[in-house]
mmCIF file of C-alpha atoms in Angstrom:
data_model
loop_
_atom_site.group_PDB
_atom_site.id
_atom_site.type_symbol
_atom_site.label_atom_id
_atom_site.label_comp_id
_atom_site.label_asym_id
_atom_site.label_seq_id
_atom_site.Cartn_x
_atom_site.Cartn_y
_atom_site.Cartn_z
ATOM 1 C CA MET A 9 24.441 -11.333 -22.693
ATOM 2 C CA LYS A 10 27.645 -9.344 -22.297
ATOM 3 C CA GLU A 11 27.435 -7.762 -25.565
ATOM 4 C CA VAL A 12 23.998 -6.563 -24.714
ATOM 5 C CA PHE A 13 25.156 -4.803 -21.496
ATOM 6 C CA ASP A 14 28.155 -3.306 -23.353
ATOM 7 C CA LYS A 15 26.014 -1.663 -25.772
ATOM 8 C CA ILE A 16 23.545 -0.326 -23.253
ATOM 9 C CA PHE A 17 26.445 0.977 -21.031
ATOM 10 C CA GLU A 18 27.906 2.404 -24.288
ATOM 11 C CA PHE A 19 24.945 4.316 -25.086
ATOM 12 C CA ILE A 20 24.768 5.422 -21.240
ATOM 13 C CA LYS A 21 28.150 6.684 -21.536
ATOM 14 C CA GLN A 22 27.523 8.710 -25.142
ATOM 15 C CA ILE A 23 24.520 10.248 -23.192
ATOM 16 C CA LEU A 24 27.225 11.386 -20.227
ATOM 17 C CA ILE A 25 29.689 12.763 -22.561
ATOM 18 C CA ASN A 26 27.003 14.900 -24.452
ATOM 19 C CA PHE A 27 25.794 16.065 -21.166
ATOM 20 C CA GLY A 28 29.754 17.301 -20.603
ATOM 21 C CA LEU A 29 31.155 14.970 -18.549
ATOM 22 C CA GLU A 30 34.791 14.208 -19.671
ATOM 23 C CA GLN A 31 35.592 10.620 -20.817
ATOM 24 C CA ASN A 32 37.023 9.387 -17.526
ATOM 25 C CA SER A 33 34.529 10.591 -15.087
ATOM 26 C CA ALA A 34 31.891 9.325 -17.988
ATOM 27 C CA GLN A 35 33.600 6.232 -17.465
ATOM 28 C CA ARG A 36 33.621 6.051 -13.525
ATOM 29 C CA PHE A 37 30.105 7.131 -13.582
ATOM 30 C CA GLU A 38 29.199 4.279 -15.867
ATOM 31 C CA GLN A 39 30.941 1.766 -13.731
ATOM 32 C CA TRP A 40 28.666 3.322 -10.504
ATOM 33 C CA ILE A 41 25.427 2.737 -12.599
ATOM 34 C CA LYS A 42 26.521 -0.790 -13.835
ATOM 35 C CA LEU A 43 27.358 -1.823 -9.913
ATOM 36 C CA ILE A 44 23.985 -0.096 -8.936
ATOM 37 C CA ILE A 45 22.275 -2.207 -11.750
ATOM 38 C CA ILE A 46 23.780 -5.335 -10.637
ATOM 39 C CA ILE A 47 22.894 -4.702 -6.933
ATOM 40 C CA VAL A 48 19.376 -4.299 -8.124
ATOM 41 C CA ILE A 49 19.476 -7.063 -10.156
ATOM 42 C CA VAL A 50 20.692 -9.377 -7.258
ATOM 43 C CA LEU A 51 18.295 -8.092 -4.583
ATOM 44 C CA ALA A 52 15.326 -8.969 -7.150
ATOM 45 C CA ILE A 53 16.478 -12.283 -7.624
ATOM 46 C CA ALA A 54 16.847 -12.422 -3.739
ATOM 47 C CA GLY A 55 13.172 -11.483 -3.140
ATOM 48 C CA ILE A 56 11.775 -13.783 -5.773
ATOM 49 C CA LEU A 57 13.509 -16.685 -4.240
ATOM 50 C CA LYS A 58 12.553 -15.721 -0.779
ATOM 51 C CA LEU A 59 8.912 -15.952 -1.927
ATOM 52 C CA ILE A 60 9.394 -19.239 -3.647
ATOM 53 C CA PHE A 61 11.217 -20.603 -0.667
ATOM 54 C CA LEU A 62 8.539 -19.149 1.716
ATOM 55 C CA PHE A 63 5.715 -21.029 -0.431
ATOM 56 C CA ILE A 64 7.858 -24.166 -0.158
ATOM 57 C CA LYS A 65 8.168 -23.753 3.192
ATOM 58 C CA ARG A 66 4.344 -23.318 3.677
ATOM 59 C CA GLU A 67 3.821 -26.490 1.262
ATOM 60 C CA LEU A 68 5.954 -28.586 3.525
ATOM 61 C CA LEU A 69 4.827 -27.485 7.024
ATOM 62 C CA SER A 70 1.243 -28.171 5.895
ATOM 63 C CA ARG A 71 2.104 -31.787 4.615
ATOM 64 C CA PHE A 72 4.420 -32.703 7.454
ATOM 65 C CA ASN A 73 4.891 -32.201 10.977
ATOM 66 C CA PHE A 74 8.047 -30.770 11.702
ATOM 67 C CA GLY A 75 7.335 -29.080 14.900
ATOM 68 C CA GLU A 76 8.520 -25.631 16.176
ATOM 69 C CA ASN A 77 11.890 -26.099 15.933
ATOM 70 C CA GLY A 78 11.620 -28.042 12.708
ATOM 71 C CA SER A 79 10.207 -25.287 11.042
ATOM 72 C CA LYS A 80 13.018 -22.719 12.188
ATOM 73 C CA HIS A 81 15.587 -25.431 10.895
ATOM 74 C CA ILE A 82 13.828 -25.318 7.384
ATOM 75 C CA GLU A 83 14.015 -21.333 7.447
ATOM 76 C CA LYS A 84 17.513 -21.335 8.418
ATOM 77 C CA ILE A 85 18.531 -23.597 5.294
ATOM 78 C CA ILE A 86 16.065 -21.820 2.981
ATOM 79 C CA LEU A 87 17.762 -18.348 3.866
ATOM 80 C CA ARG A 88 21.459 -19.933 3.727
ATOM 81 C CA ILE A 89 20.344 -21.190 0.299
ATOM 82 C CA ILE A 90 19.299 -17.726 -1.191
ATOM 83 C CA GLY A 91 22.427 -16.277 0.315
ATOM 84 C CA ILE A 92 24.230 -18.943 -1.627
ATOM 85 C CA VAL A 93 22.399 -17.923 -4.954
ATOM 86 C CA VAL A 94 22.574 -14.237 -4.197
ATOM 87 C CA LEU A 95 26.507 -14.468 -3.417
ATOM 88 C CA SER A 96 26.994 -16.795 -6.646
ATOM 89 C CA CYS A 97 24.788 -14.333 -8.833
ATOM 90 C CA THR A 98 26.592 -11.224 -7.624
ATOM 91 C CA PHE A 99 30.041 -13.176 -8.157
ATOM 92 C CA GLN A 100 28.961 -13.746 -11.900
ATOM 93 C CA LEU A 101 27.918 -10.375 -12.368
ATOM 94 C CA LEU A 102 30.716 -8.358 -10.686
ATOM 95 C CA PRO A 103 33.070 -8.620 -13.703
ATOM 96 C CA LEU A 104 30.713 -6.900 -15.931
ATOM 97 C CA ALA A 105 30.755 -3.510 -13.963
ATOM 98 C CA LEU A 106 34.140 -3.311 -12.875
ATOM 99 C CA VAL A 107 37.288 -3.031 -14.798
ATOM 100 C CA LYS A 108 39.667 -5.645 -13.863
ATOM 101 C CA GLY A 109 41.944 -4.456 -11.041
ATOM 102 C CA LYS A 110 42.522 -4.772 -7.269
ATOM 103 C CA LEU A 111 39.189 -3.629 -5.933
ATOM 104 C CA LEU A 112 37.178 -6.543 -8.403
ATOM 105 C CA THR A 113 39.770 -9.077 -7.002
ATOM 106 C CA ILE A 114 39.206 -8.252 -3.431
ATOM 107 C CA LEU A 115 35.422 -8.236 -4.050
ATOM 108 C CA LEU A 116 35.361 -11.747 -5.716
ATOM 109 C CA ARG A 117 37.522 -13.455 -3.132
ATOM 110 C CA THR A 118 35.314 -12.028 -0.105
ATOM 111 C CA CYS A 119 32.034 -13.782 -2.073
ATOM 112 C CA ILE A 120 33.925 -16.954 -2.416
ATOM 113 C CA ILE A 121 34.664 -16.674 1.239
ATOM 114 C CA PHE A 122 30.993 -16.017 1.960
ATOM 115 C CA ILE A 123 29.778 -18.781 -0.506
ATOM 116 C CA ILE A 124 32.279 -21.429 1.899
ATOM 117 C CA ILE A 125 30.948 -19.837 4.568
ATOM 118 C CA PHE A 126 27.433 -20.276 4.023
ATOM 119 C CA CYS A 127 27.918 -23.886 2.752
ATOM 120 C CA ILE A 128 29.791 -24.931 5.827
ATOM 121 C CA ASN A 129 26.431 -23.195 7.832
ATOM 122 C CA ILE A 130 24.151 -25.497 5.751
ATOM 123 C CA ILE A 131 25.513 -28.456 6.542
ATOM 124 C CA ASN A 132 26.017 -27.458 10.320
ATOM 125 C CA THR A 133 22.103 -26.583 9.949
ATOM 126 C CA LEU A 134 20.984 -30.317 8.399
ATOM 127 C CA LEU A 135 22.861 -31.747 10.963
ATOM 128 C CA VAL A 136 21.599 -30.324 13.726
ATOM 129 C CA THR A 137 18.106 -30.700 12.212
ATOM 130 C CA ALA A 138 18.722 -34.704 11.882
ATOM 131 C CA TYR A 139 19.902 -34.526 15.192
ATOM 132 C CA GLU A 140 16.771 -33.235 16.737
ATOM 133 C CA ILE A 141 14.789 -35.322 14.621
ATOM 134 C CA ILE A 142 16.423 -38.435 15.372
ATOM 135 C CA ASN A 143 16.540 -37.299 19.507
ATOM 136 C CA ARG A 144 12.421 -36.904 19.199
ATOM 137 C CA ARG A 145 12.012 -40.729 19.224
ATOM 138 C CA ASP A 146 12.482 -42.047 22.727
ATOM 139 C CA LYS A 147 14.188 -45.387 21.038
ATOM 140 C CA TYR A 148 16.993 -43.068 19.827
ATOM 141 C CA ARG A 149 17.506 -40.616 22.540
ATOM 142 C CA GLN A 150 20.315 -42.376 24.643
ATOM 143 C CA GLN A 151 22.200 -43.702 21.617
ATOM 144 C CA PRO A 152 24.968 -41.775 19.938
ATOM 145 C CA ILE A 153 24.650 -41.295 16.453
ATOM 146 C CA LYS A 154 27.978 -42.997 15.119
ATOM 147 C CA GLY A 155 26.850 -43.766 11.485
ATOM 148 C CA PHE A 156 25.415 -40.275 10.402
#
């Protein structure tokens, strides 16, 4: 896949040079084009995932009675999963756009930090959801959740 991207962007760079840009300017402009294409790809993936997960949410809500809070928690979990997928895609595609350097290192570390934050948020949301589901039953209302 990287070879295909390299051939496409080499072609774009040659077009830019033919238009009269210098080699360095064409290379910088090519990197910005790569970055824009990666952003568009990641946003398209996020949009497709939102549509898929909203369909799954609708199916889950039609089959099971989660209540009002349950549907909010499902939506939070879905959005955080989409966030992890989008950040993972960004993490994988950034090295294709940027030459190794400080900016690439900073962006990759930022992606890793946000992936960790999203994972912690998913765990928190799952625990809050489980607590609210268990708390609905009168039998468990006054008991602590020790084994959970």
